[in-house]
Amino acid sequence: MYKYAFLSKSLSAVRSPLAGLLRFESISTKIKLRNYSFPARTLTQTLCLHTNTQNLSSYHPTQSQQREMKYVLVTGGVVSGLGKGVTASSIGVVLKACGLRVTSIKIDPYLNTDAGTMSPFEHGEVFVLDDGGEVDLDLGNYERFLDVTLTKDNNITTGKIFQSVIEKERRGDYLGKTVQVVPHITDAIKDWIESVSAIPVDGKDGPADVCVIELGGTVGDIESMPFIEALRQLSFSVGQDNFCLVHVSLIPVLGVVGEQKTKPTQHSVRELRALGLTPHLLACRSAQPLLENTKEKLSQFCHVPAANILNIHDVPNIWHVPLLLRNQNAHDAILKQLNLLSIAMPPALQDWTMMAETYDNLTNSVRIAMVGKYVGLTDSYLSVVKALLHACIACSLKPSIDWIAASDLEEDSAESTPEAHAAAWETLKNASCILIPGGFGDRGVRGMILASKYARENNIPYLGICLGMQIAVIEFARSVLGLERADSNEFDTNTPDPVVIFMPEGSRTHMGSTMRLGSRRTLFQTPDCITAKLYGNTQYVEERHRHRYEVNPEVIEVLEEKGLKFVGKDETGKRMEILELPTHPFYVGVQFHPEFKSRPRRPSALFLGFILAATGKLEAHLKSHQNGV
């Protein structure tokens, strides 16, 4: 379209006034040079650096500049909690099964910089990444479904965007301009998306083929407006062949009428279109499959082809969702919109199908007592639940999780709520294994100590994660060492026997990103411990951390003399990472969070060992593992 001769003639205009530069940029969003296609701003930057045609002719775009990123945006309407995260993850699974490389971005419109300071009751669990990012739990879904390793920048929040814009304003980067939502905030959002989508997350070189973006909240929320506008601008700038919008909405059924109602989705799509975005596909959530007349009505009033109206109805487990999308040819609609049909393959989901059907056909189960603080909201321990699921399926079992509020086990509750107290203890005693997950604050701690004591004294398999490990140390110090007031500084700052202390490098004034976070290496102190055998590595293991308290190094010697062994330490040898009780069938505490790296086809080694111990199969597994079977 534009020849090299034209570019040569234009160099004189570019070297001089700003008007020449602006005119050059306004020619087109893309300019072809020697059969290479790349953004005009990249060319402009190059022309500013080179002042002669010889230097310009030596410019060779990189592979990432030759390839255009394809974006799939997933939005939600009507109500929150429809499963946009699972839908976005499932779209990624299907596209990946078509032979494409996929990355993901989650947009959270809240003002928090990250999820680290948010209560699990408010927003579910805080998922931790390798780089220490404290992010939304949906990024956990992405990592588990797509088997990728994301970065903290894959989670965009309003707080992050505003912070970056304000920092630029303070530095004077805007050259005296009035800083506004449009264009400065929206430009920052677009730049963030475009730069993060180019970061490889699957261990391969170069950017992915498709970036799946999930916009949190519902369309019409005030806090989402800057993101909606930025995404509208992005869809326009990248072109129709590089942008596909999937809108997730609810199709309710009124109990009295019994009819599938499309009006909420109609209003949601109308709101979306009024904001400048038009959905290419509708993903309709419902209890039962959509009727044909419902699809026709949606197609007519929402201006979406009937073939592009997908039904994500309730299924036995979420692993069926990618199969639902595949069966409705969602991949064909998305690939057609993104102009990728020529390079994509038919989706290969045989392993995924086998995994989903295997779970459906399992009949035997194992009872797991989960003793925690936030049992009122199961999303608070989502990754732990998923890790238990992965381990149970590997053992051909279904997990039967008994949720126990730790406070119900305490002696005080025997008087205040005797029925709940009795039920909690009966549930605990009927479980095959006991797990105490992470948490913060002193609520329910006494109940957790009683649960760990019961597991230790009755040879019940026990797994303590983060706080659960510290609870095991406190209980052992009190019961075995006779230190009745042994405690953590987190719960009692005046305890005479602080067996758990605040980390020296931690901050007592700032909460966000001040913990020990991210992937860290733990060195095994002996190759003969259960944990090393389960991991199959006698040297070290790398897992993700999130804590600000640690076992007091000064009490390690006396604890080990009484039988509690710290078989894993950090690289300094001063920070305790793994404890075991050799006289117990399975009594393990870890300072890290193994649940964050568990995958459907690769369950966490510790969770697998925990379930095997609960079913009496651990010893046989370790022997076969040792023999290479």
XYZ file of C-alpha atoms in Angstrom:
629
model
C 0.000 0.000 0.000
C 2.730 2.428 1.021
C 5.993 2.001 -0.861
C 9.486 2.399 0.481
C 9.970 5.413 -1.811
C 7.178 7.166 0.020
C 8.882 6.512 3.329
C 12.154 7.963 2.002
C 10.414 11.138 0.850
C 8.765 11.504 4.213
C 12.008 11.374 6.207
C 12.623 15.069 5.784
C 9.252 15.854 7.333
C 9.898 13.467 10.190
C 13.298 14.949 11.060
C 11.994 18.468 11.411
C 8.785 19.716 12.950
C 6.444 17.797 15.185
C 3.781 18.283 12.537
C 5.648 15.924 10.259
C 5.768 13.273 12.964
C 2.056 13.610 13.707
C 1.200 13.486 10.008
C 3.296 10.348 9.654
C 1.534 8.665 12.570
C -1.910 9.549 11.276
C -1.381 7.850 7.921
C -2.477 4.460 9.168
C -2.424 2.289 12.229
C -0.196 -0.052 10.273
C 2.427 0.617 7.605
C 4.101 -2.066 5.528
C 7.844 -1.972 5.116
C 9.663 -4.678 3.123
C 6.833 -7.166 3.677
C 6.880 -6.580 7.440
C 3.825 -5.327 9.287
C 4.148 -3.586 12.626
C 2.509 -0.762 14.602
C 3.030 2.774 13.345
C 4.236 3.928 16.748
C 7.090 1.396 16.554
C 8.035 2.770 13.161
C 7.831 6.336 14.444
C 10.124 5.506 17.346
C 12.543 3.944 14.884
C 12.455 7.008 12.611
C 13.176 9.270 15.556
C 16.299 7.256 16.279
C 17.523 6.986 12.682
C 18.007 10.057 10.523
C 18.966 8.435 7.227
C 17.521 5.832 4.937
C 20.529 3.552 5.341
C 19.848 3.039 9.043
C 16.146 2.669 8.404
C 16.727 -0.044 5.811
C 18.762 -2.051 8.314
C 15.785 -2.318 10.699
C 14.424 -5.855 10.969
C 11.295 -6.403 13.095
C 11.393 -9.161 15.669
C 9.105 -12.162 15.554
C 6.808 -10.597 18.160
C 6.438 -7.475 15.995
C 5.498 -9.511 12.939
C 2.745 -11.401 14.756
C -0.505 -9.750 15.711
C -1.937 -10.717 19.089
C -5.470 -12.064 19.075
C -7.695 -11.082 21.993
C -10.722 -12.892 23.442
C -12.561 -10.710 25.945
C -14.934 -12.356 28.435
C -17.435 -10.052 30.127
C -20.322 -10.772 32.471
C -23.818 -9.450 32.915
C -26.914 -9.597 35.138
C -25.222 -10.904 38.300
C -21.718 -11.638 39.535
C -20.506 -15.147 40.319
C -21.708 -16.657 37.046
C -18.432 -18.428 36.430
C -16.669 -16.036 34.059
C -13.333 -17.340 35.326
C -14.198 -20.956 34.521
C -15.638 -19.889 31.168
C -12.506 -17.912 30.280
C -10.288 -20.804 31.402
C -12.356 -23.278 29.385
C -12.125 -21.125 26.263
C -8.365 -21.158 26.759
C -8.374 -24.952 27.113
C -10.290 -25.436 23.855
C -8.082 -22.998 21.938
C -4.983 -24.643 23.351
C -6.370 -28.022 22.261
C -6.577 -26.539 18.755
C -2.795 -26.141 18.787
C -2.661 -22.465 19.765
C -0.573 -20.928 22.519
C -2.738 -19.135 25.063
C -2.122 -16.581 27.805
C -4.609 -14.938 30.191
C -5.263 -11.606 31.868
C -7.715 -10.950 34.691
C -9.032 -7.410 35.189
C -10.356 -6.593 38.659
C -11.980 -3.138 38.835
C -11.447 -2.677 42.588
C -9.116 0.031 43.911
C -6.893 -2.369 45.840
C -3.448 -2.663 44.294
C -3.727 -6.445 44.616
C -5.746 -9.074 46.465
C -3.201 -9.424 49.287
C -4.985 -7.271 51.847
C -8.507 -8.534 51.124
C -10.396 -10.796 53.513
C -11.169 -14.306 52.221
C -14.790 -13.621 53.185
C -14.778 -10.634 50.821
C -13.104 -12.057 47.752
C -12.269 -15.708 48.299
C -8.718 -16.974 48.581
C -5.621 -15.007 47.676
C -3.759 -16.930 44.993
C 0.048 -16.600 45.030
C 2.224 -16.764 41.920
C 5.870 -17.729 41.458
C 6.948 -14.090 41.355
C 5.195 -13.359 44.649
C 2.123 -11.732 43.153
C -0.964 -11.893 45.373
C -3.775 -12.126 42.861
C -7.388 -13.031 42.265
C -8.361 -16.685 42.600
C -9.341 -16.808 38.915
C -5.649 -16.771 38.015
C -5.487 -20.072 39.883
C -8.153 -21.390 37.522
C -6.103 -20.207 34.549
C -2.928 -21.882 35.803
C -4.686 -25.152 36.609
C -6.701 -25.331 33.366
C -4.002 -24.088 30.987
C -0.969 -25.448 32.868
C 0.877 -22.125 32.607
C 2.862 -19.960 35.043
C 1.462 -16.434 35.160
C 2.980 -13.239 36.553
C 1.541 -10.618 38.888
C 1.126 -8.315 35.885
C -1.432 -10.751 34.459
C -3.784 -9.412 37.140
C -4.752 -5.796 36.406
C -6.549 -3.752 39.061
C -7.810 -0.186 39.122
C -5.331 0.442 41.932
C -2.385 -0.652 39.782
C -3.478 1.477 36.830
C -4.137 4.601 38.879
C -0.867 4.151 40.755
C 1.141 3.896 37.521
C -0.570 6.971 36.030
C -0.076 9.057 39.170
C 3.601 8.060 39.330
C 4.030 9.225 35.727
C 2.270 12.497 36.520
C 4.544 13.114 39.514
C 7.603 12.499 37.353
C 6.329 14.970 34.776
C 5.935 12.371 32.040
C 2.761 14.038 30.766
C 4.580 17.339 30.085
C 2.101 19.544 31.893
C -1.053 18.070 30.386
C -4.229 17.713 32.425
C -4.297 14.041 33.429
C -7.723 12.511 32.783
C -9.458 9.162 32.661
C -9.562 9.506 28.876
C -6.985 9.293 27.431
C -4.432 8.720 30.193
C -6.099 5.990 32.259
C -7.474 4.213 29.190
C -4.112 4.432 27.431
C -2.414 2.948 30.496
C -4.880 0.044 30.461
C -4.331 -0.634 26.765
C -0.552 -0.412 27.093
C -0.632 -2.777 30.073
C -2.741 -5.328 28.192
C -0.601 -5.185 25.065
C 2.691 -5.500 26.945
C 1.562 -8.271 29.321
C -0.070 -10.322 26.572
C 3.355 -10.565 24.897
C 4.971 -12.200 27.952
C 5.328 -15.979 27.388
C 3.778 -18.019 30.217
C 4.110 -21.565 28.880
C 7.896 -21.896 29.055
C 8.359 -21.311 25.329
C 9.965 -18.382 23.536
C 7.933 -15.595 22.006
C 4.415 -14.368 22.707
C 1.279 -16.503 22.687
C -1.184 -16.626 19.797
C -4.265 -15.688 21.814
C -4.764 -13.686 24.998
C -7.962 -14.402 26.942
C -9.011 -11.361 29.002
C -11.591 -11.639 31.755
C -13.231 -8.417 32.924
C -14.353 -8.825 36.526
C -17.680 -7.574 37.816
C -20.759 -7.007 35.677
C -21.306 -4.704 32.730
C -22.699 -1.389 33.933
C -20.689 -1.222 37.176
C -19.314 2.280 37.711
C -15.845 1.004 38.577
C -15.659 -0.970 35.294
C -16.274 2.011 33.009
C -12.612 2.991 32.349
C -11.830 -0.626 31.454
C -14.865 -0.914 29.167
C -13.784 2.233 27.335
C -10.174 1.055 27.094
C -11.287 -2.312 25.728
C -13.578 -0.582 23.232
C -10.601 1.434 22.008
C -8.452 -1.716 21.936
C -11.016 -3.570 19.817
C -11.003 -0.681 17.343
C -7.219 -0.314 17.191
C -6.383 -4.007 16.750
C -9.126 -4.577 14.162
C -12.051 -6.957 13.940
C -9.933 -9.966 12.966
C -7.983 -9.692 16.223
C -10.774 -9.215 18.744
C -13.564 -11.521 19.903
C -16.037 -10.677 22.675
C -17.776 -13.419 24.655
C -20.489 -12.181 26.998
C -21.514 -14.449 29.890
C -25.056 -13.920 31.081
C -27.765 -15.567 33.163
C -30.901 -17.248 31.845
C -33.073 -17.632 34.944
C -36.153 -19.785 35.302
C -38.906 -18.424 37.517
C -40.268 -21.122 39.780
C -43.895 -20.175 39.259
C -43.781 -19.819 35.478
C -41.130 -22.424 34.688
C -40.043 -20.527 31.569
C -36.481 -19.612 30.592
C -36.320 -15.813 30.731
C -34.172 -13.931 28.221
C -34.974 -10.366 29.294
C -32.045 -10.022 31.772
C -29.605 -11.026 29.019
C -31.283 -8.659 26.548
C -30.819 -5.739 28.935
C -27.223 -6.767 29.646
C -26.327 -6.911 25.939
C -28.094 -3.609 25.338
C -25.979 -2.029 28.087
C -22.830 -3.498 26.547
C -23.694 -2.235 23.071
C -24.472 1.227 24.456
C -20.909 1.306 25.802
C -19.497 0.572 22.350
C -18.876 -3.178 22.556
C -20.814 -5.769 20.581
C -20.675 -9.426 21.665
C -19.718 -11.973 19.040
C -20.768 -14.905 21.233
C -23.157 -15.294 24.159
C -22.329 -17.820 26.872
C -25.605 -18.405 28.682
C -25.565 -19.822 32.197
C -28.578 -21.854 33.194
C -29.547 -24.807 35.326
C -30.849 -26.804 32.352
C -29.916 -26.814 28.634
C -31.367 -23.932 26.620
C -34.475 -24.563 24.592
C -34.351 -23.817 20.859
C -36.969 -21.060 21.092
C -34.881 -19.438 23.855
C -31.851 -19.385 21.545
C -33.919 -17.955 18.693
C -35.267 -15.210 20.929
C -31.779 -14.349 22.182
C -30.452 -14.280 18.626
C -33.219 -11.992 17.447
C -33.023 -9.454 20.280
C -29.272 -9.563 20.990
C -28.112 -9.500 17.364
C -25.966 -12.626 17.788
C -26.179 -15.601 15.382
C -27.946 -18.588 16.920
C -24.855 -20.720 16.252
C -22.856 -18.336 18.448
C -25.174 -18.663 21.418
C -23.505 -21.134 23.771
C -25.192 -22.805 26.689
C -23.105 -23.473 29.791
C -25.617 -25.312 31.912
C -24.917 -26.965 35.251
C -22.588 -29.974 34.949
C -21.327 -32.621 37.420
C -17.867 -30.999 37.545
C -16.245 -27.956 35.950
C -13.997 -30.112 33.757
C -17.060 -30.659 31.575
C -17.211 -26.962 30.628
C -14.475 -27.125 27.931
C -16.261 -30.184 26.549
C -19.550 -28.266 26.471
C -17.855 -25.512 24.485
C -16.250 -28.031 22.124
C -19.550 -29.838 21.558
C -21.226 -26.545 20.622
C -18.396 -25.648 18.227
C -17.431 -22.583 20.235
C -13.880 -22.934 18.931
C -15.054 -22.635 15.327
C -16.939 -19.417 16.075
C -13.977 -17.905 17.943
C -11.401 -19.035 15.382
C -13.533 -17.670 12.558
C -13.845 -14.308 14.282
C -10.085 -14.207 14.890
C -9.247 -15.417 11.369
C -7.358 -18.423 12.745
C -9.236 -21.265 11.055
C -6.439 -21.814 8.567
C -3.778 -22.545 11.215
C -5.852 -24.232 13.936
C -6.460 -27.951 14.288
C -9.571 -29.770 15.522
C -9.520 -29.655 19.346
C -7.720 -32.642 20.857
C -9.460 -33.101 24.206
C -9.228 -36.857 24.678
C -7.284 -36.603 27.946
C -9.604 -33.890 29.222
C -12.659 -36.018 28.377
C -11.172 -39.017 30.136
C -10.434 -36.916 33.229
C -13.974 -35.523 33.431
C -15.626 -38.891 32.870
C -13.303 -40.666 35.308
C -14.398 -38.334 38.078
C -18.074 -38.882 37.248
C -17.679 -42.653 37.497
C -15.871 -42.732 40.853
C -17.876 -44.335 43.642
C -15.540 -44.696 46.619
C -14.704 -41.635 48.696
C -12.423 -40.547 51.520
C -13.548 -38.312 54.395
C -11.323 -35.306 54.952
C -11.763 -33.002 57.947
C -10.927 -29.424 56.970
C -10.482 -27.395 60.148
C -10.299 -23.685 59.370
C -11.403 -20.131 60.051
C -13.236 -19.327 56.820
C -15.312 -22.467 56.289
C -18.423 -20.360 55.674
C -17.117 -19.568 52.169
C -15.525 -22.510 50.380
C -13.815 -20.171 47.868
C -11.609 -19.118 50.798
C -9.784 -22.434 50.390
C -10.370 -22.989 46.674
C -6.829 -24.115 45.798
C -6.731 -26.498 48.767
C -10.026 -28.027 47.638
C -8.720 -28.383 44.073
C -5.462 -29.953 45.289
C -7.455 -32.483 47.338
C -9.568 -33.212 44.254
C -6.488 -33.779 42.082
C -4.944 -36.110 44.678
C -8.156 -38.063 45.240
C -8.709 -38.648 41.533
C -5.132 -39.945 41.247
C -6.149 -42.454 43.944
C -9.472 -43.257 42.189
C -11.446 -41.632 44.993
C -13.931 -38.817 45.400
C -13.112 -36.253 48.094
C -15.706 -35.965 50.843
C -14.710 -32.785 52.667
C -16.192 -32.194 56.115
C -15.928 -28.482 56.878
C -15.303 -27.815 60.557
C -15.254 -24.303 62.014
C -12.218 -24.356 64.301
C -14.024 -22.299 66.937
C -16.663 -25.043 67.299
C -13.996 -27.414 68.646
C -13.016 -25.100 71.480
C -14.050 -25.754 75.060
C -15.916 -22.441 75.281
C -18.303 -23.538 72.549
C -19.334 -26.560 74.652
C -21.189 -24.097 76.854
C -22.256 -21.447 74.332
C -23.184 -23.751 71.406
C -23.182 -27.332 72.738
C -24.844 -28.837 69.642
C -22.309 -27.313 67.249
C -19.483 -28.369 69.583
C -20.669 -31.984 69.710
C -21.255 -32.119 65.937
C -17.788 -30.701 65.217
C -16.053 -33.291 67.385
C -18.121 -36.144 65.979
C -17.204 -35.046 62.442
C -13.531 -34.771 63.352
C -13.446 -38.252 64.887
C -15.160 -39.845 61.885
C -12.681 -38.379 59.374
C -9.921 -40.433 57.792
C -7.499 -37.495 57.827
C -7.251 -33.936 59.146
C -6.056 -30.852 57.288
C -5.470 -27.382 58.753
C -4.921 -24.759 56.023
C -3.420 -21.275 56.213
C -4.984 -18.237 57.826
C -4.380 -15.106 59.859
C -5.556 -13.925 63.276
C -6.249 -15.728 66.545
C -9.872 -16.717 65.959
C -10.287 -20.484 66.190
C -6.635 -21.152 67.043
C -7.457 -23.090 70.217
C -9.742 -25.362 68.193
C -7.011 -25.978 65.647
C -4.566 -26.877 68.423
C -7.058 -29.432 69.754
C -7.518 -30.881 66.250
C -3.768 -31.261 65.696
C -3.405 -32.852 69.126
C -6.160 -35.340 68.327
C -4.447 -36.242 65.034
C -1.045 -36.643 66.694
C -2.242 -38.778 69.614
C -4.540 -40.992 67.544
C -2.254 -41.569 64.540
C -4.653 -39.813 62.173
C -2.913 -38.518 58.994
C -2.362 -34.797 59.438
C -1.337 -32.087 56.984
C -0.700 -28.575 58.286
C -0.208 -25.824 55.721
C 1.434 -22.537 56.763
C -0.616 -21.703 59.884
C -1.326 -25.446 60.173
C 2.410 -26.111 60.550
C 2.735 -23.403 63.212
C -0.261 -24.866 65.051
C 1.501 -28.245 65.128
C 4.599 -26.646 66.672
C 2.548 -24.819 69.323
C 0.619 -27.971 70.214
C 3.778 -30.078 70.452
C 5.491 -27.479 72.652
C 2.526 -27.361 75.004
C 1.732 -31.072 75.173
C 5.175 -32.687 74.901
C 7.584 -30.024 76.171
C 5.208 -28.943 78.917
C 5.323 -25.268 77.924
C 1.710 -24.468 78.749
C 1.906 -20.874 77.507
C 3.853 -21.638 74.341
C 2.332 -19.604 71.555
C 2.883 -17.500 68.466
C 3.652 -13.812 68.714
C 0.758 -13.367 66.312
C -1.703 -14.576 68.955
C 0.043 -13.561 72.174
C 2.728 -10.887 72.104
C 3.484 -11.448 75.802
C 3.955 -15.218 75.718
C 7.013 -16.340 77.740
C 7.636 -19.141 75.230
C 7.323 -17.746 71.679
C 7.761 -20.826 69.505
C 6.514 -18.873 66.462
C 7.871 -15.364 65.878
C 7.476 -12.426 63.499
C 9.983 -12.561 60.644
C 12.790 -10.017 61.145
C 12.468 -8.579 57.630
C 8.678 -8.130 57.870
C 6.861 -4.803 58.201
C 4.529 -4.115 61.122
C 3.125 -0.927 59.584
C 2.257 -1.993 56.011
C 0.180 -5.036 55.138
C 0.399 -5.249 51.357
C 3.271 -7.227 49.777
C 5.285 -7.273 53.029
C 5.123 -11.024 53.625
C 7.518 -13.692 52.453
C 5.976 -14.312 49.070
C 6.473 -16.379 45.950
C 8.471 -19.417 44.938
C 11.327 -20.312 47.324
C 13.678 -23.254 47.551
C 13.480 -25.681 50.477
C 16.464 -27.947 51.112
C 15.846 -31.420 52.523
C 17.941 -32.173 55.594
C 17.648 -35.932 55.145
C 16.746 -38.040 52.093
C 14.958 -40.527 54.336
C 11.965 -38.331 55.199
C 8.462 -38.937 53.823
C 8.312 -35.540 52.118
C 11.513 -36.061 50.119
C 10.313 -39.489 49.021
C 6.966 -38.074 47.897
C 8.590 -35.310 45.872
C 11.070 -37.782 44.393
C 13.906 -35.341 44.997
C 16.308 -35.816 47.881
C 17.915 -32.404 47.417
C 15.317 -29.661 47.333
C 11.836 -28.585 46.311
C 10.507 -25.216 45.162
C 7.077 -24.127 46.383
C 5.187 -20.858 46.835
C 5.078 -19.038 50.171
C 2.820 -16.497 51.855
C 3.567 -15.835 55.515
C 4.976 -13.259 57.920
C 5.554 -15.522 60.950
C 8.004 -18.418 61.256
C 9.089 -21.081 63.724
C 11.499 -19.623 66.277
C 14.995 -20.972 65.423
C 15.935 -20.905 69.119
C 13.505 -23.711 70.016
C 14.391 -26.075 67.161
C 16.981 -28.071 69.093
C 14.719 -28.849 72.053
C 11.780 -29.696 69.762
C 13.907 -32.123 67.749
C 15.249 -33.737 70.929
C 11.665 -34.638 71.810
C 10.977 -36.153 68.390
C 9.596 -33.376 66.152
C 11.936 -33.293 63.150
C 12.419 -30.327 60.828
C 13.334 -32.135 57.634
C 13.205 -29.096 55.344
C 14.882 -25.710 55.777
C 15.556 -22.695 53.617
C 18.954 -22.036 52.059
C 20.188 -20.215 55.169
C 19.324 -23.165 57.393
C 17.581 -20.849 59.871
C 14.045 -20.859 58.526
C 12.011 -24.035 59.112
C 10.021 -25.181 56.080
C 8.917 -28.784 56.690
C 8.278 -30.732 59.882
C 7.558 -34.430 60.332
C 6.865 -36.733 63.246
C 8.774 -39.957 62.397
C 6.793 -42.036 64.909
C 3.516 -41.093 63.202
C 2.103 -42.646 59.976
C 1.760 -39.196 58.363
C 2.169 -36.036 60.419
C 3.508 -33.312 58.139
C 3.556 -29.540 58.396
C 4.848 -27.199 55.711
C 5.430 -23.453 55.844
C 4.762 -23.119 52.106
C 1.532 -23.625 50.143
C 1.810 -26.754 47.973
C -1.779 -26.348 46.781
C -0.866 -23.465 44.449
C 1.156 -25.699 42.114
C -1.212 -28.664 42.034
C -2.567 -29.508 38.580
C -5.368 -31.848 37.429
C -2.939 -34.297 35.853
C -0.060 -33.575 38.270
C -1.367 -33.559 41.835
C 0.744 -32.033 44.581
C 3.081 -34.654 46.029
C 2.144 -33.761 49.607
C -1.596 -33.877 48.972
C -1.176 -37.203 47.206
C 0.769 -38.596 50.150
C -1.868 -37.237 52.530
C -4.700 -39.061 50.724
C -2.631 -42.241 50.345
C -1.945 -42.202 54.104
C -5.661 -41.745 54.791
C -6.423 -44.874 52.767
C -3.521 -46.954 54.100
C -1.660 -47.010 50.768
C 1.220 -44.648 51.483
C 3.833 -47.255 52.371
C 3.166 -49.295 49.226
C 3.323 -46.121 47.111
C 6.653 -45.069 48.592
C 8.136 -48.508 48.000
C 7.001 -48.614 44.386
C 8.136 -45.002 43.908
C 11.544 -45.881 45.316
C 11.840 -48.855 42.974
C 10.947 -46.674 39.993
C 7.607 -48.359 39.332
